[in-house]
Tab-separated table of C-alpha atoms in Angstrom:
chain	number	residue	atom	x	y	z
A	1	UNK	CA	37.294	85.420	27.579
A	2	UNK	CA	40.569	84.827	29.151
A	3	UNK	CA	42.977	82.483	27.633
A	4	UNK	CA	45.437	80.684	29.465
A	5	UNK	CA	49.373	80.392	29.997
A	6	UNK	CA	51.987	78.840	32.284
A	7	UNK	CA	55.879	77.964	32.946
A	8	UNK	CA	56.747	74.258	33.465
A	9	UNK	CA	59.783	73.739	35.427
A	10	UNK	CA	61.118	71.594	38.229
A	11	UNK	CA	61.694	73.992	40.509
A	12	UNK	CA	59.490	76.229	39.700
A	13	UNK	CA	58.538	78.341	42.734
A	14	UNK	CA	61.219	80.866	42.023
A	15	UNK	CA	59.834	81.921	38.488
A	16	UNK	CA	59.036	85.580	37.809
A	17	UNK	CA	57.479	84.748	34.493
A	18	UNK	CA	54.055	84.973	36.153
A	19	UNK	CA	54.844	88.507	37.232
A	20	UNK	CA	56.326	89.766	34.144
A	21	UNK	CA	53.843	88.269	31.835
A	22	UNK	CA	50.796	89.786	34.429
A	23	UNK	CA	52.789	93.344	33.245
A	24	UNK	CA	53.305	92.493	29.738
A	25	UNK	CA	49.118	91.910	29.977
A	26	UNK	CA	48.263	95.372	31.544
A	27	UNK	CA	50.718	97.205	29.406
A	28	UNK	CA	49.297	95.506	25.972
A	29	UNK	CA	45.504	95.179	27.256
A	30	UNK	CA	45.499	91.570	26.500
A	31	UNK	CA	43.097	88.986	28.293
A	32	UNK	CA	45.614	86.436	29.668
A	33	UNK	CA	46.020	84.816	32.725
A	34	UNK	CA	49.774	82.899	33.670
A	35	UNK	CA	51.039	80.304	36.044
A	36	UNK	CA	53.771	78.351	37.316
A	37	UNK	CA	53.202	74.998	37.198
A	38	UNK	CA	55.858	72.199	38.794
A	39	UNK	CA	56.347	69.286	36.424
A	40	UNK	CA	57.234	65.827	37.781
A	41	UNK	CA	60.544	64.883	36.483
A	42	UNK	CA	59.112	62.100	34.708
A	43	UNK	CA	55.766	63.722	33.689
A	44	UNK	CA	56.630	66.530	31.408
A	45	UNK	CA	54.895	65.717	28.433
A	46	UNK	CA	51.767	64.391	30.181
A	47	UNK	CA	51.054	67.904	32.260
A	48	UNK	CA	52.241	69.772	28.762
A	49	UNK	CA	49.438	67.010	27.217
A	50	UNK	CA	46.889	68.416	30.204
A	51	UNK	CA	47.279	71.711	29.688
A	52	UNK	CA	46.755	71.515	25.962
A	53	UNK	CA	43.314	69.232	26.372
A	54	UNK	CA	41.836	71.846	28.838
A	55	UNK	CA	42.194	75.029	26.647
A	56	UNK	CA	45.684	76.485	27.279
A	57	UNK	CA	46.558	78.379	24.655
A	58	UNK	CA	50.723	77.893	25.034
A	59	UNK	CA	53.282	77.319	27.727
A	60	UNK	CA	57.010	78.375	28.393
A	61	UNK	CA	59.524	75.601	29.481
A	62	UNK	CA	62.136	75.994	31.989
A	63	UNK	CA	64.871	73.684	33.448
A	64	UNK	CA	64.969	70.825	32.793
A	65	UNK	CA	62.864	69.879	30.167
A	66	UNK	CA	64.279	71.727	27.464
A	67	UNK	CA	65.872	69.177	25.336
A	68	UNK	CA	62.346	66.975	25.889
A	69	UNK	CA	59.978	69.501	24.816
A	70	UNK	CA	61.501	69.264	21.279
A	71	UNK	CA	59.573	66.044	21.518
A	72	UNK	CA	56.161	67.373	21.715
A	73	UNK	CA	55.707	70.331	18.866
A	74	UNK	CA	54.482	69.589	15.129
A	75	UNK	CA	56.117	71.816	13.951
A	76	UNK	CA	59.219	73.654	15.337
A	77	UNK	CA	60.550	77.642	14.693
A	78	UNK	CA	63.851	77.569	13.023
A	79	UNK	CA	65.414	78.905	16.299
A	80	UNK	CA	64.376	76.100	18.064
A	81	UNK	CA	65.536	73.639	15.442
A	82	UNK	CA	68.894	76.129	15.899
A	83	UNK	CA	69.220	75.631	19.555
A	84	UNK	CA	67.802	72.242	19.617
A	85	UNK	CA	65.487	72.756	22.658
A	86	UNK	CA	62.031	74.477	23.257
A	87	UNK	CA	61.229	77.128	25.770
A	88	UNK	CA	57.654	78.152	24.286
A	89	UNK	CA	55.237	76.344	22.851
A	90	UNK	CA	52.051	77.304	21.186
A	91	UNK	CA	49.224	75.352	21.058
A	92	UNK	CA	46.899	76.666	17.213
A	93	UNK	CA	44.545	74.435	16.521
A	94	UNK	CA	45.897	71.339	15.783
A	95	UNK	CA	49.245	72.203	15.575
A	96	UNK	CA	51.621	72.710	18.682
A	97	UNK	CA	54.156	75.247	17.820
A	98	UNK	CA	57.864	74.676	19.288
A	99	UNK	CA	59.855	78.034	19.756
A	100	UNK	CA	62.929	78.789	21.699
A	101	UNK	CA	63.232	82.914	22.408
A	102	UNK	CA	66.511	82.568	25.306
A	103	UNK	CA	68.935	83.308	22.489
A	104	UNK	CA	67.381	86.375	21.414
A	105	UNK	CA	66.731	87.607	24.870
A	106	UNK	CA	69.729	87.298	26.095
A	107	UNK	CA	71.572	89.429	22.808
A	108	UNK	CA	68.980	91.973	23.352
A	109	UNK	CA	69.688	92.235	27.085
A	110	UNK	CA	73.548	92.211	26.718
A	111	UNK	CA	73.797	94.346	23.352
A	112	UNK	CA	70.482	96.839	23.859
A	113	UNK	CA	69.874	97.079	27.913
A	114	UNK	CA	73.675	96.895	28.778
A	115	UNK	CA	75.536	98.530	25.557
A	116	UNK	CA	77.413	96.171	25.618
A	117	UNK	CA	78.481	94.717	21.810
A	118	UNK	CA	79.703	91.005	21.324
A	119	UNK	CA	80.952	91.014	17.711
A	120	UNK	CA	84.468	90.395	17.631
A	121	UNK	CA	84.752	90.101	21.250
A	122	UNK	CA	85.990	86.715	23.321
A	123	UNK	CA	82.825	85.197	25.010
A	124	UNK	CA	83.372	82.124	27.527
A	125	UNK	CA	79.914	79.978	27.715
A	126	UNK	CA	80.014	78.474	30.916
A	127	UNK	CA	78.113	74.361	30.916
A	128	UNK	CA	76.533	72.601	28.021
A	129	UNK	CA	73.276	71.790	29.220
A	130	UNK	CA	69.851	73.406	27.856
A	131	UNK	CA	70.655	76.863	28.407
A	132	UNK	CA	73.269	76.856	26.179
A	133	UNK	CA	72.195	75.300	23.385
A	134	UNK	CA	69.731	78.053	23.625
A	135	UNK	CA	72.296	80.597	23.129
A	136	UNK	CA	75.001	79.277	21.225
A	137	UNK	CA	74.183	80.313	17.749
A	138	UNK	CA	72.664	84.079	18.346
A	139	UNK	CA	75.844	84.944	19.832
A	140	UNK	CA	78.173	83.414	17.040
A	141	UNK	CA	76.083	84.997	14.941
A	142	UNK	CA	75.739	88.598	16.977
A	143	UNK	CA	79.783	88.408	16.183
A	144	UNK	CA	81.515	86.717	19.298
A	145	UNK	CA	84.436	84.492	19.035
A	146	UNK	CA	82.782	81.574	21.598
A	147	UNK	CA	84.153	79.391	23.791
A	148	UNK	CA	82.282	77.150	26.183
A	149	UNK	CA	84.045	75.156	29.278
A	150	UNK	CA	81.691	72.482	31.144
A	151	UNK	CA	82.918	70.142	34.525
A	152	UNK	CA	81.769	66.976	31.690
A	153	UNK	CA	84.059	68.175	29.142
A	154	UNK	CA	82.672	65.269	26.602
A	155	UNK	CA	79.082	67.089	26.705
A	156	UNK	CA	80.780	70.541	25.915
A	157	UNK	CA	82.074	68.580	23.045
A	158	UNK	CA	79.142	67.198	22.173
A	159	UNK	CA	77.865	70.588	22.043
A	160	UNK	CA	80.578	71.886	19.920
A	161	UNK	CA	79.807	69.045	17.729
A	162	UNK	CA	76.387	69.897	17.511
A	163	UNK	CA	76.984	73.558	16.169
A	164	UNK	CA	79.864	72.963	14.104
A	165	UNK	CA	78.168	73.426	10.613
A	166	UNK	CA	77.209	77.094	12.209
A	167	UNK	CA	80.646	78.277	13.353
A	168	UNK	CA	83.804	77.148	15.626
A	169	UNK	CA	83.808	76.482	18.969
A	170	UNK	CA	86.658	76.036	21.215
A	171	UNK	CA	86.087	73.583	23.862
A	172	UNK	CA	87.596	73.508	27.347
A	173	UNK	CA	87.906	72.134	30.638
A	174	UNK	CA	87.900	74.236	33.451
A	175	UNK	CA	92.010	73.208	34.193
A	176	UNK	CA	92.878	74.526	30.799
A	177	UNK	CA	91.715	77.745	31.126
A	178	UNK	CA	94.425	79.231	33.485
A	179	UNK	CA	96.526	82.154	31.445
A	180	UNK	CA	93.254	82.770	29.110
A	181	UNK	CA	91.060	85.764	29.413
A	182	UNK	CA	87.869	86.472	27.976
A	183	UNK	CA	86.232	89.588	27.329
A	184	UNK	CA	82.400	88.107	28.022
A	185	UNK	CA	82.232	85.571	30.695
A	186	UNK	CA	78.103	84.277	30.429
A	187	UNK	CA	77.317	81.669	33.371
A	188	UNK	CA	74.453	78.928	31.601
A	189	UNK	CA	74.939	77.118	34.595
A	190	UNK	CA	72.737	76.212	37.386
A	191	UNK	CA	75.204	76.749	39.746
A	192	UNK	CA	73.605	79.712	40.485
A	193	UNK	CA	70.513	77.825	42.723
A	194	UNK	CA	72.901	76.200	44.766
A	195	UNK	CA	74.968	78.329	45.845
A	196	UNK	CA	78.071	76.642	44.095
A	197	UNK	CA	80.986	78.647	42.433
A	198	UNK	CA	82.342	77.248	38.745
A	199	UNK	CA	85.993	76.826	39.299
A	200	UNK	CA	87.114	79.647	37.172
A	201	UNK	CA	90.849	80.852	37.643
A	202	UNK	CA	91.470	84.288	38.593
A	203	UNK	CA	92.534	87.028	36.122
A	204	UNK	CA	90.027	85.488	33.603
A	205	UNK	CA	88.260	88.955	32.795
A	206	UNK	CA	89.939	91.092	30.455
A	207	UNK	CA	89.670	94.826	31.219
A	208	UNK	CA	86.420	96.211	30.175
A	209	UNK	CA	85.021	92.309	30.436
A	210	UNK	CA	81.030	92.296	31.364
A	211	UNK	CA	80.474	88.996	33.736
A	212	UNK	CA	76.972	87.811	32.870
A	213	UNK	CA	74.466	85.276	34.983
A	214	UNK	CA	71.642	84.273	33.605
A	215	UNK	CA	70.306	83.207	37.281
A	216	UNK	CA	68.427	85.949	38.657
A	217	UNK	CA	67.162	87.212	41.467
A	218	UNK	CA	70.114	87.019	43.671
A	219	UNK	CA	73.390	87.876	44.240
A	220	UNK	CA	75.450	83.947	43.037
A	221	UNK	CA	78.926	83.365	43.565
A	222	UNK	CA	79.968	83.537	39.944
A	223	UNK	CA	78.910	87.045	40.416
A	224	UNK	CA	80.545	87.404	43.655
A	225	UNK	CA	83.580	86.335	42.184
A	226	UNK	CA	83.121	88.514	39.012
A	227	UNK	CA	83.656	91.730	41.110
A	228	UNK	CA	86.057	90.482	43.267
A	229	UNK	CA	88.047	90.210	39.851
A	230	UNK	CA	86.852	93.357	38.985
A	231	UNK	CA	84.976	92.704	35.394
A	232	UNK	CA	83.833	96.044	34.332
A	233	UNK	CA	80.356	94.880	34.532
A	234	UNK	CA	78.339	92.471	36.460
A	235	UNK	CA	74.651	91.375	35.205
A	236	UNK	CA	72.326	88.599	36.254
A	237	UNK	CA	69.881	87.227	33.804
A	238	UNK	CA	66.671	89.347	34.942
A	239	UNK	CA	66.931	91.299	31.631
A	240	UNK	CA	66.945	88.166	29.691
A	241	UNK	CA	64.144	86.468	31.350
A	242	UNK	CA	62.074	89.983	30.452
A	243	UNK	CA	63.404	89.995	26.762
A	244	UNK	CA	62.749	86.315	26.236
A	245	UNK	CA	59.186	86.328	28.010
A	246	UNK	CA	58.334	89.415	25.393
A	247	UNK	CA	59.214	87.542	22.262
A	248	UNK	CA	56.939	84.145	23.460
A	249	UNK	CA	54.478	86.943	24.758
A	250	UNK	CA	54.673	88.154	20.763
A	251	UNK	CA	54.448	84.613	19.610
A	252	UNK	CA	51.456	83.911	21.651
A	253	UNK	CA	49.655	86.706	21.280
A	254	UNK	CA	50.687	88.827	18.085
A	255	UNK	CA	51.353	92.172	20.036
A	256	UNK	CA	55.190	93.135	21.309
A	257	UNK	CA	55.349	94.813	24.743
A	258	UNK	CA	57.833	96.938	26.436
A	259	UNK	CA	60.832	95.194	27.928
A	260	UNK	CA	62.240	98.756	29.900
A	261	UNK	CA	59.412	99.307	31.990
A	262	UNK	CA	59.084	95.457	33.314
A	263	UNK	CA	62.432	95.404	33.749
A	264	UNK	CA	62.358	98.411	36.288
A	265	UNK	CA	59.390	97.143	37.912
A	266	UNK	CA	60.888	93.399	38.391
A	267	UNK	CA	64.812	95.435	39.709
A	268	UNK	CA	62.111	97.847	42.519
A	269	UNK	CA	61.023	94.622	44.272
């Protein structure tokens, strides 16, 4: 019998979860089927409360209802009480499981896919919204010396606030970053969808500094901009949607696929 999955977002029609978790199925032999499903903004929890009454068996959660699906679980993963928001829930029984799996894709994308090791380096987060929370304490605690810059510099320090019992965060706004340099630039932005450009300075990107975007699927301006100031490498977050779609996959279904091959597939098309 096949057992049932989606994405909630809003927009949603750009996901590639259904495609990568359709892979992750015919690699691992498992029975699933997966959707994208667009959420009203003000009717997240009742299509996440539809879902659960006809069968689904979990759901991943995209922008923007991050924060508000740590409203829904009974019982929450200590990464998502970490990160403070939910990106996968499981629905066992009668308890709905809250996870949140973006931190650790996104270390195993940057550290295993790309080689490229954060401990000790200077990592700028770019905004303070979902996203970030997501990823803030993986990479303080892969090694990196974080910084995060937002255009509402009160909610980048709220979100230093938030994670100051796990490590130190510096907190800027964009004007005070001209004459720094960072050696990890990661974009947790949405500027990515529209087409707009974070107003970063130039000579930001140390040499040997990897400029990462975890948009996908197309070519943004933060990434235009990273090779214009010639970072040493430029990534968008295609590897990180893969990684973090295999752990929920893993939560959901108690089998771990391989990230490599999906991620090959998803870059051919």
């Amino acid at each position: 019998m096949t057992d049932h999955y989606a994405v909630i977002g809003n927009p949603i029609a750009h996901s590639k979860s259904p495609q990568i978790h359709a892979m992750f199925a015919q690699q691992t032999g498992q029975d699933i089927s997966y959707e994208a499903i667009l959420a009203p903004l003000d009717g997240f929890a009742e299509v996440v409360g539809q879902l659960r009454k006809t069968g689904y068996k979990g759901c991943n959660i995209t922008v923007p209802f991050k924060f508000a699906a740590c409203h829904i679980p009974t019982q929450l993963t200590s990464r998502a009480q970490a990160a403070y928001t939910v990106n996968t829930i499981k629905f066992d029984g009668t308890s709905i499981i809250g996870d949140n799996t973006d931190g650790a894709g996104l270390i195993a994308d940057i550290e295993v896919n790309l080689r490229f090791l954060l401990k000790g380096r200077r990592v700028l987060l770019l905004g303070a919204g979902g996203a970030a929370y997501g990823i803030v304490l993986p990479l303080l605690e892969a090694g990196a010396t974080l910084s995060v810059v937002n255009r509402t510099l009160a909610k980048a320090q709220q979100l230093g606030a938030a994670f100051s019992a796990k490590g130190h965060l510096d907190i800027y706004s964009y004007p005070e970053l001209n004459g720094l340099s960072f050696d990890c630039i990661i974009n947790a932005t949405s500027s990515g969808l529209s087409g707009e450009m974070p107003p970063l300075p130039p000579r930001i990107f140390t040499p040997g500094a990897l400029a990462y975007d975890m948009t996908y699927g197309q070519e943004t301006p933060f990434m235009k901009f990273a090779r214009e100031q010639r970072a040493a490498g430029v990534a968008d977050g295609l590897g990180m949607l893969v990684e973090q779609a295999a752990e929920s996959f893993y939560l959901w279904r108690g089998v771990r696929p391989g990230t490599l091959p999906v991620i090959t597939a998803m870059r051919s098309k």
